[in-house]
XYZ file of C-alpha atoms in Angstrom:
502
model
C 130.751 92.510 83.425
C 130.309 95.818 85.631
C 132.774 97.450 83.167
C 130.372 96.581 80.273
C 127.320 97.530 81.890
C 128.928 101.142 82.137
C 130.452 101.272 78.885
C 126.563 100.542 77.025
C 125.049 103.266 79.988
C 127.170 105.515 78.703
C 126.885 105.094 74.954
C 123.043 104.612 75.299
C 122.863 108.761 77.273
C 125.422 109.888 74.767
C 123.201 109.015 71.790
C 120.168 110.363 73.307
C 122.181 113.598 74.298
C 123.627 113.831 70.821
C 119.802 113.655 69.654
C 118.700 116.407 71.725
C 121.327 118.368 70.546
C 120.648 118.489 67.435
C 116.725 118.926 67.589
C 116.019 122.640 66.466
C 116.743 125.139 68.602
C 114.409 128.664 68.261
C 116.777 130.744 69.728
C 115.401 132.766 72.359
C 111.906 132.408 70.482
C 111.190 129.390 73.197
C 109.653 130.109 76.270
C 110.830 128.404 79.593
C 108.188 127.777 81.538
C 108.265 126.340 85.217
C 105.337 124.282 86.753
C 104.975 127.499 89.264
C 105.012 129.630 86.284
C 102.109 127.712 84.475
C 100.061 127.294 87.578
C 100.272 131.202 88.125
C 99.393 132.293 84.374
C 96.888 129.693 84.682
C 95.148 131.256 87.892
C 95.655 134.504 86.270
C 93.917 133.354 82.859
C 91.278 131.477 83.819
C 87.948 132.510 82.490
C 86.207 130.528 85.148
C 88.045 131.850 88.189
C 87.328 134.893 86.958
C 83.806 134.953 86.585
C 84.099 132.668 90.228
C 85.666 136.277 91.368
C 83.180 138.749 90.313
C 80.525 136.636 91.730
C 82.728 137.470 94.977
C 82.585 140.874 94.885
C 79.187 140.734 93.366
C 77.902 138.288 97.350
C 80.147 140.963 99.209
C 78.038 143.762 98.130
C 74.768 142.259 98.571
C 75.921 141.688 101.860
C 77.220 145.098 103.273
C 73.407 145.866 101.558
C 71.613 143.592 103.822
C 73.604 145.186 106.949
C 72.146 148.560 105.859
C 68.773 146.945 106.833
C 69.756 147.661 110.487
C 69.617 151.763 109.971
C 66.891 154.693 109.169
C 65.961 154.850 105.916
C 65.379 158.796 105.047
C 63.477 159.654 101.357
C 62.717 163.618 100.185
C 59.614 163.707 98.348
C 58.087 166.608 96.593
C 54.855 167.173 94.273
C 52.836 169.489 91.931
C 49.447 169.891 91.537
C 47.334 171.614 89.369
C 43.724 171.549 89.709
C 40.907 173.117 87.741
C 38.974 173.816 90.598
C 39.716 175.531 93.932
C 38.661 173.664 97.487
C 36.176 175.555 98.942
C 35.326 175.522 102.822
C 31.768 177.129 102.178
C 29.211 176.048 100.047
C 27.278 178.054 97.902
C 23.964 179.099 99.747
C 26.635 179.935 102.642
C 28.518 182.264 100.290
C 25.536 184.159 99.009
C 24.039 184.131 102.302
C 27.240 186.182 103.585
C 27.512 188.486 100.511
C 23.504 189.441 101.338
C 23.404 189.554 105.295
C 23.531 193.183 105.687
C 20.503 193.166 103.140
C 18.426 190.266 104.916
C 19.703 191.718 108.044
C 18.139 195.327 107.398
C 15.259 193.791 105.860
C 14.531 191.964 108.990
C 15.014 195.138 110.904
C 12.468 197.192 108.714
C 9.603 194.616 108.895
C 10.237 194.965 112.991
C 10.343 198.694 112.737
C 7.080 199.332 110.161
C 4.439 199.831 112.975
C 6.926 202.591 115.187
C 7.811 203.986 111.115
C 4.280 205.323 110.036
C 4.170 207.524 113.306
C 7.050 209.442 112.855
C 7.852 212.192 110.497
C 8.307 211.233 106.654
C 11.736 213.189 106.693
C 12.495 211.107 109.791
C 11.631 207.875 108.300
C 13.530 208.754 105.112
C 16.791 209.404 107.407
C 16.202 205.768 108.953
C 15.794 204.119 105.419
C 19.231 205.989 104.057
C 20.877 204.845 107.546
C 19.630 201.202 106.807
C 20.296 201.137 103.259
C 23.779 202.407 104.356
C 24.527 199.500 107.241
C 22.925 197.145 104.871
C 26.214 198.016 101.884
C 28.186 197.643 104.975
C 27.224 194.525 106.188
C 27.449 192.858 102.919
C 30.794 194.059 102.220
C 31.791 192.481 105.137
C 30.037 189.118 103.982
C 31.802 188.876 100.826
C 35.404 190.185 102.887
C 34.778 186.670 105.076
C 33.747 184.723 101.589
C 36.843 185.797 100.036
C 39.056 185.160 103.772
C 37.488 181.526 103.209
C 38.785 180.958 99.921
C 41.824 178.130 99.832
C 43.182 179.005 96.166
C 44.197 174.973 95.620
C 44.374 175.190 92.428
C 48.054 175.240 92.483
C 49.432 173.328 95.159
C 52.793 172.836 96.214
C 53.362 169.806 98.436
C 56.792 167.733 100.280
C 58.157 166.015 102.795
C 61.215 164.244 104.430
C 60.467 161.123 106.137
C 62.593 158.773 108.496
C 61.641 155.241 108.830
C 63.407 153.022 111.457
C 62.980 148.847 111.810
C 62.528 148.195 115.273
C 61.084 144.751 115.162
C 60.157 142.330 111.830
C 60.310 139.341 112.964
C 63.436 138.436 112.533
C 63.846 138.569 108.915
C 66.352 141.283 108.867
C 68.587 138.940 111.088
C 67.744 136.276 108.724
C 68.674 138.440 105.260
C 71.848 139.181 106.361
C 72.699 136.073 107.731
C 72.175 134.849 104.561
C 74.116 137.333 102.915
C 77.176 136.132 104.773
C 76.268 132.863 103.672
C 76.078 133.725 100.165
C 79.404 135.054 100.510
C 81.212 132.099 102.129
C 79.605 130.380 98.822
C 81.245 132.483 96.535
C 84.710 132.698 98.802
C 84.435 128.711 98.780
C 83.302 127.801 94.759
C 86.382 130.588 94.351
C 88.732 127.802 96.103
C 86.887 124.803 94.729
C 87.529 126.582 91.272
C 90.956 127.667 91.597
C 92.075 123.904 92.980
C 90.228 122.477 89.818
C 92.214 125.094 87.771
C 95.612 123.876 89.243
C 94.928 119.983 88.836
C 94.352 120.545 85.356
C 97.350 122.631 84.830
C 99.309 119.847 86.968
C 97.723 117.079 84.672
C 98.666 118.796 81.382
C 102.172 119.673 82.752
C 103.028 116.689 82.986
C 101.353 115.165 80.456
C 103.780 116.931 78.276
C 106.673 116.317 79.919
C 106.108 112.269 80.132
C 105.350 112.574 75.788
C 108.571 114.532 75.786
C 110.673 111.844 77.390
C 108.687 109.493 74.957
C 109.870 111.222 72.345
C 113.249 111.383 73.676
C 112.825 107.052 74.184
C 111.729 106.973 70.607
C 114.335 108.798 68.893
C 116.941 106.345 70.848
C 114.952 103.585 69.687
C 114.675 104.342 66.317
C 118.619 105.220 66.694
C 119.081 101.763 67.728
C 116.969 99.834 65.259
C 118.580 101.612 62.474
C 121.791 100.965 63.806
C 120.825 96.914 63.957
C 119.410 97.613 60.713
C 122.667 98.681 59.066
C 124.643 96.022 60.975
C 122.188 93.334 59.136
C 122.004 95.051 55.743
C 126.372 94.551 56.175
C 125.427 90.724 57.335
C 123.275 90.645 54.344
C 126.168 92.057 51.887
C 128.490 89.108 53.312
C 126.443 86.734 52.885
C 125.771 85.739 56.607
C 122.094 86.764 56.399
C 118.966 86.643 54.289
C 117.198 89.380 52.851
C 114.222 88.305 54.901
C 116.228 89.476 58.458
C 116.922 92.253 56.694
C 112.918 93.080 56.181
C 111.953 92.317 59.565
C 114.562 94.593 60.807
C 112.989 97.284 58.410
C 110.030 96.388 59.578
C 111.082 97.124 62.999
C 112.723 100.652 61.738
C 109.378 101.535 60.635
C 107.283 101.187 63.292
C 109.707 103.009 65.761
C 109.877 105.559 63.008
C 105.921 105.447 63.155
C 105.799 105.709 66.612
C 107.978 108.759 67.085
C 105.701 110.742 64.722
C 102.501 109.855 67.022
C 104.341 110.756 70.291
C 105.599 114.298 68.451
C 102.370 114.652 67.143
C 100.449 114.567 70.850
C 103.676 116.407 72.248
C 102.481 119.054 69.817
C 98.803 119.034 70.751
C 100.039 118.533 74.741
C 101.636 121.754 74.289
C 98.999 123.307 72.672
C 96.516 122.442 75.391
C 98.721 123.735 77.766
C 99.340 126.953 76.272
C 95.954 127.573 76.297
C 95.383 126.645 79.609
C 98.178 129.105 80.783
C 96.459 131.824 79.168
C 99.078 131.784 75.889
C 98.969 131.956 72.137
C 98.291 127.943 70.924
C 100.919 128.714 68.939
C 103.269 129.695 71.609
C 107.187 127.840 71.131
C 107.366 126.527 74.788
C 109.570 124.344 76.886
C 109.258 122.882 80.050
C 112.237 122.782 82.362
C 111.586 119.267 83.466
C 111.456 118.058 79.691
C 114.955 117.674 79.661
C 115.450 115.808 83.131
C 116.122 112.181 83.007
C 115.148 111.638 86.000
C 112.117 112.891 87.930
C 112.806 111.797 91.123
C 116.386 111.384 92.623
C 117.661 108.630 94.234
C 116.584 109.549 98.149
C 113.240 110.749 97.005
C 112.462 107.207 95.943
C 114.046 105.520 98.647
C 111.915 108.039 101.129
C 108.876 107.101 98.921
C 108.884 109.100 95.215
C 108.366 112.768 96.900
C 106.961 114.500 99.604
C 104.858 112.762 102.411
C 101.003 113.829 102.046
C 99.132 113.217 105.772
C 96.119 111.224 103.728
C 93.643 111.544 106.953
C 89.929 111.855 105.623
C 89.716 114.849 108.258
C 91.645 116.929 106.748
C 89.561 116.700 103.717
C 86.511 117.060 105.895
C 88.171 120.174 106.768
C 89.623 121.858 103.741
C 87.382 120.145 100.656
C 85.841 123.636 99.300
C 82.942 121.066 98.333
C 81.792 120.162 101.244
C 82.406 123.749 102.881
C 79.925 124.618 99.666
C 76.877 121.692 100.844
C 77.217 122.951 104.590
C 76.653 126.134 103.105
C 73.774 125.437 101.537
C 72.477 123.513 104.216
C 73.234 126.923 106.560
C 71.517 128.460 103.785
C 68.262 126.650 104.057
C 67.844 126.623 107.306
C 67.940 130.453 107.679
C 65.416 130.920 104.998
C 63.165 128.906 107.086
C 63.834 131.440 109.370
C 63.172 134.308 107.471
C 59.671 132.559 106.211
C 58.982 131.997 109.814
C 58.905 135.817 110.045
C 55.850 136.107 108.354
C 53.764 135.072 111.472
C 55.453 137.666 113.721
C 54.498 141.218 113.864
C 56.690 143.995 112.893
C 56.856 147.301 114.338
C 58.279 150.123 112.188
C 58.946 153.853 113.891
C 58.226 156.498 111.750
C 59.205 160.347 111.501
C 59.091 163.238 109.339
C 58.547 166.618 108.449
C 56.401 167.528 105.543
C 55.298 171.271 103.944
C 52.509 172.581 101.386
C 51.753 175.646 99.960
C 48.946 177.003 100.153
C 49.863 176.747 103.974
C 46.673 174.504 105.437
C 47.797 175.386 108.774
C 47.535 179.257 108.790
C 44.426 179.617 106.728
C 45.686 178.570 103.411
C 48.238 180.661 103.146
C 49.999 181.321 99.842
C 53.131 180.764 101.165
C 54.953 177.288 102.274
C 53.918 175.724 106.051
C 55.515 172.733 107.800
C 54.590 170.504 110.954
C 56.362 167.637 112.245
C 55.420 163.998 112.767
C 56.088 160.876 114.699
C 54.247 157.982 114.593
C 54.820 153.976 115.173
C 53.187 151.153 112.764
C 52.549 147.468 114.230
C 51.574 145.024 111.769
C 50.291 142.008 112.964
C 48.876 139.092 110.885
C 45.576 137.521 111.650
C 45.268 135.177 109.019
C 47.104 133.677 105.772
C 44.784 130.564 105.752
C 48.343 128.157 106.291
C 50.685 130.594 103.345
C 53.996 130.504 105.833
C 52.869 127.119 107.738
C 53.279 125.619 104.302
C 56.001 127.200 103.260
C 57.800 126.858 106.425
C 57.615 123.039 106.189
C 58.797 123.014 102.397
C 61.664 124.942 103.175
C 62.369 122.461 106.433
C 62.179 119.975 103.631
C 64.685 121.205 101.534
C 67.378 121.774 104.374
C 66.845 117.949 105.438
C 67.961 117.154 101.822
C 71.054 119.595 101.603
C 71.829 117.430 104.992
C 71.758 113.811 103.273
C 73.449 115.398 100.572
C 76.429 116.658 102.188
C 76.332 113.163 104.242
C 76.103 111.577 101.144
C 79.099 113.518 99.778
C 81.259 113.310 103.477
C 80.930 109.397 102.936
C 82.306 110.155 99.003
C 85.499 112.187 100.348
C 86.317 109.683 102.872
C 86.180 106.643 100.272
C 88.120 108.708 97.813
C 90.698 110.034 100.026
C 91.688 106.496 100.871
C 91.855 105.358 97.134
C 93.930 108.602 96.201
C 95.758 106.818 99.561
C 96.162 103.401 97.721
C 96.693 104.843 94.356
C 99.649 106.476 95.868
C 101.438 104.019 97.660
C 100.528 101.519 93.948
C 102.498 104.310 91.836
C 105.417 104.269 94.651
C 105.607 100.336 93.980
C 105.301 101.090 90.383
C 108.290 102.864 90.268
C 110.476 100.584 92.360
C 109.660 97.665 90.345
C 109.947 100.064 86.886
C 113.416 100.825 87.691
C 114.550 97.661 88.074
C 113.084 96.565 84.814
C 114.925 99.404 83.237
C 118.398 97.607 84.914
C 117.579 94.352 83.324
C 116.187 95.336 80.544
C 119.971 97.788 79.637
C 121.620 94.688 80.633
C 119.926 92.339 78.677
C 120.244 94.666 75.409
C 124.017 94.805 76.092
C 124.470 91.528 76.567
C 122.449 90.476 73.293
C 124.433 93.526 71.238
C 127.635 91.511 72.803
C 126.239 88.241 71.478
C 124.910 89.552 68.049
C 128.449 90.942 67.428
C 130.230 87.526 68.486
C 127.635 86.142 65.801
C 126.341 83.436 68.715
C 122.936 85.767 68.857
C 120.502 86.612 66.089
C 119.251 89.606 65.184
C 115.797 88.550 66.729
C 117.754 88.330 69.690
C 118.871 91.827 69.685
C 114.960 92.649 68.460
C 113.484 91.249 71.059
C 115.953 92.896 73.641
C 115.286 96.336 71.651
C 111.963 95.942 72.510
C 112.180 95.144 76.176
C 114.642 98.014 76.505
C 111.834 100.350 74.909
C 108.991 98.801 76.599
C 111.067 99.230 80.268
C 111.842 102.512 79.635
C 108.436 103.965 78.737
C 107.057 102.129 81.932
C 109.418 103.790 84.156
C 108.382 107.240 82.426
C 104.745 106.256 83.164
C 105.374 105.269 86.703
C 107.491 108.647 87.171
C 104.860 110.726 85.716
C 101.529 108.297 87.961
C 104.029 109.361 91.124
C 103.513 112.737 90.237
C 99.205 112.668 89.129
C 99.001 110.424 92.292
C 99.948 112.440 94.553
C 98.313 115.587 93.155
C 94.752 113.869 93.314
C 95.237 113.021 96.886
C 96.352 116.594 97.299
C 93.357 117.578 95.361
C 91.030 114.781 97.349
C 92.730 116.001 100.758
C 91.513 119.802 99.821
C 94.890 121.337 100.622
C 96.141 121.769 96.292
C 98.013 124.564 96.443
């Protein structure tokens, strides 16, 4: 019995290795591609991750900005003006009263000296009058010298200035901006991971996707080998005599709707690919194949017996720890609570400390000098408010509301990770038992097929015998490739659940 089992093993893998042998071969147009392979193109393709990695570098900037809130801030200005007027210091009774003084002042002087004048001689009094009329041309030349040493000549006026201005105290909302900045920045490092483990489970759910419709397709081109086989043995029953055309049309029957079956799975092997292709980045009409396509089996024997693979720690904390999800809601929650902070600073007073050095020209300190003139300056601000009638009370206890919600949220989402970490747990340990019990169906179900083949060709079987058998064969076989392949998505959701996908 042992020897027969072997012998129908054997011829079962030769036909499906003569069937993959003659499948068409591109030459070296195929491309092997490795799960590592796919997950790297698809990390290095990824539209998403990339825009998840300028956002990066965009929150890393705006950081190192908000830490240059700390220093002195220094601006240069400089200005033009042209007026049509000129600044005077004098008004204009004062400048005609200094372009006349030596007149008013000698006329003054004459009205004093008339009474002493008509006693002396009229040559002597005409000497006084040219002496007077003399100082008097003096004097007013001297008036309009000190109108003209009064004029500013602002028509044109040159004007600049360097100032320093250094934060000494506001409030707290520098330390708040930049603590948010940091913030920002673990979001971006974090929806990074969250978007590059998303990437990967897709990538790991198309993989093998394709390769579990590949070994369908290998499954269905043995079945159809083997109905058309029985078919031929009952179309020679049929030609003897031994059997009615009606066997003979439910075993074409049979033929046709493995036949119809292979085209479906090679029609979603196709599309598989397709999707997977453009996942990694590659034409859709790229000629791949996968190097676990042409493995029969997925897991060997040890890996089952130790439990289909690799043991995965499935402790909720660890996926408190690593899920970039919940390192996102803290985040936020960190987030809110420090632009409370920075609202708060709006009922503080800030103290600024000011410095400088500015010029004009016409120089106002040295008499309006047409040339440029400079002083230095220090000063400190304090702003203090009085009153906002309640503005950053109100918004204070808005913003207080909107951390407590990012709390109950990421409690909310905490409880989530726990309850799916344990069903990723259970689904897990299901597909192990899956397996087990699928490759023990697959024993029976060869043995049973031999055993009805033996009958059928002793002629104490039918061919619904052998049918039926077919179909069980077919039916185990898929099953084990499904359990294979839910070993596999199992334990890359609890991976993904557990936050450590890599």
């Amino acid at each position: 019995m042992k020897k027969r089992k072997s012998e129908w093993t054997m011829m079962v893998r030769a036909v499906m290795l003569g069937m993959l042998l003659s499948l068409p071969m591109a030459g070296g147009a195929q491309r092997m591609l490795t799960l590592d392979s796919c997950r790297a193109m698809a990390l290095r393709n990824n539209k998403q991750m990339g825009v998840a990695r300028i956002k990066q570098e965009v929150n890393t900037n705006l950081r190192k900005s908000a830490r240059t809130q700390y220093l002195p801030k220094v601006n240069a200005l400089g200005g033009y003006v042209l007026m049509s007027r000129e600044m005077s210091l004098l008004n204009d009774d004062q400048k005609a009263a200094l372009r006349n003084m030596g007149t008013s002042a000698t006329g003054k002087l004459q009205d004093a000296l008339s009474p002493l004048m008509s006693h002396l001689p009229s040559a002597t009094q005409d000497k006084i009058g040219q002496d007077l009329g003399q100082f008097a041309g003096v004097l007013n030349q001297v008036g309009a010298g000190l109108v003209d040493g009064f004029r500013t000549d602002t028509r044109n006026m040159f004007a600049g200035a360097v100032t320093v201005t250094q934060p000494v105290f506001m409030g707290g909302a520098i330390v708040a901006a930049n603590k948010m900045a940091d913030i920002n920045e673990q979001i971006a490092a974090n929806s990074l991971e969250m978007k590059r483990q998303n990437t990967l489970y897709n990538i790991e759910q198309a993989y093998w996707q394709v390769v579990s419709l590949r070994h369908k397709q290998t499954l269905a081109e043995s079945y159809v080998a083997l109905v058309r086989k029985l078919n031929g043995d009952v179309q020679k029953m049929i030609d003897q005599g031994v059997a009615t055309k009606g066997d003979g049309l439910s075993v074409s029957v049979r033929v046709n709707e493995a036949e119809m079956a292979l085209t479906q799975v090679t029609d979603g092997l196709e599309l598989s690919k397709m999707f997977l292709c453009q996942l990694c980045g590659l034409p859709e009409d790229e000629q791949i194949v996968l190097a676990d396509e042409e493995r029969k089996e997925l897991f060997t024997e040890a890996q089952i017996a130790e439990g289909a693979g690799a043991v995965i720690p499935a402790d909720a904390s660890i996926a408190l720890e690593n899920r970039p999800e919940l390192k996102v809601l803290q985040n936020t929650v960190d987030l809110s609570s420090q632009a409370t902070n920075a609202l708060k600073a709006g009922n503080m007073p800030q103290v600024l400390l000011t410095g400088g050095y500015a010029v004009t020209n016409p120089n106002t300190f040295n008499g309006f000098e047409k040339k440029f003139g400079g002083v230095w300056n220090m000063a400190v601000v304090v702003r203090v408010p009085v009153w906002n009638w309640g503005d950053v009370k109100y918004k204070v206890r808005a913003s207080k509301g909107t951390t407590a919600m990012a709390k109950l949220e990421l409690d909310d989402a905490r409880e989530m990770v726990n309850l799916q970490v344990r069903q990723n747990n259970f689904k897990v340990k299901e597909a192990q038992k899956k397996l087990t019990m699928a490759l023990s169906n697959v024993a029976n179900a060869e043995e049973n097929l031999r055993m009805a083949n033996l009958a059928f060709k002793e002629g104490t079987a039918s061919h619904t015998t052998v049918m039926e058998a077919q179909t069980a064969w077919n039916q185990a076989q898929s099953q084990k490739i499904d359990a294979e392949i839910g070993v596999k998505l199992s334990q890359v959701e609890l991976e993904k659940a557990l936050g450590i996908l890599e």
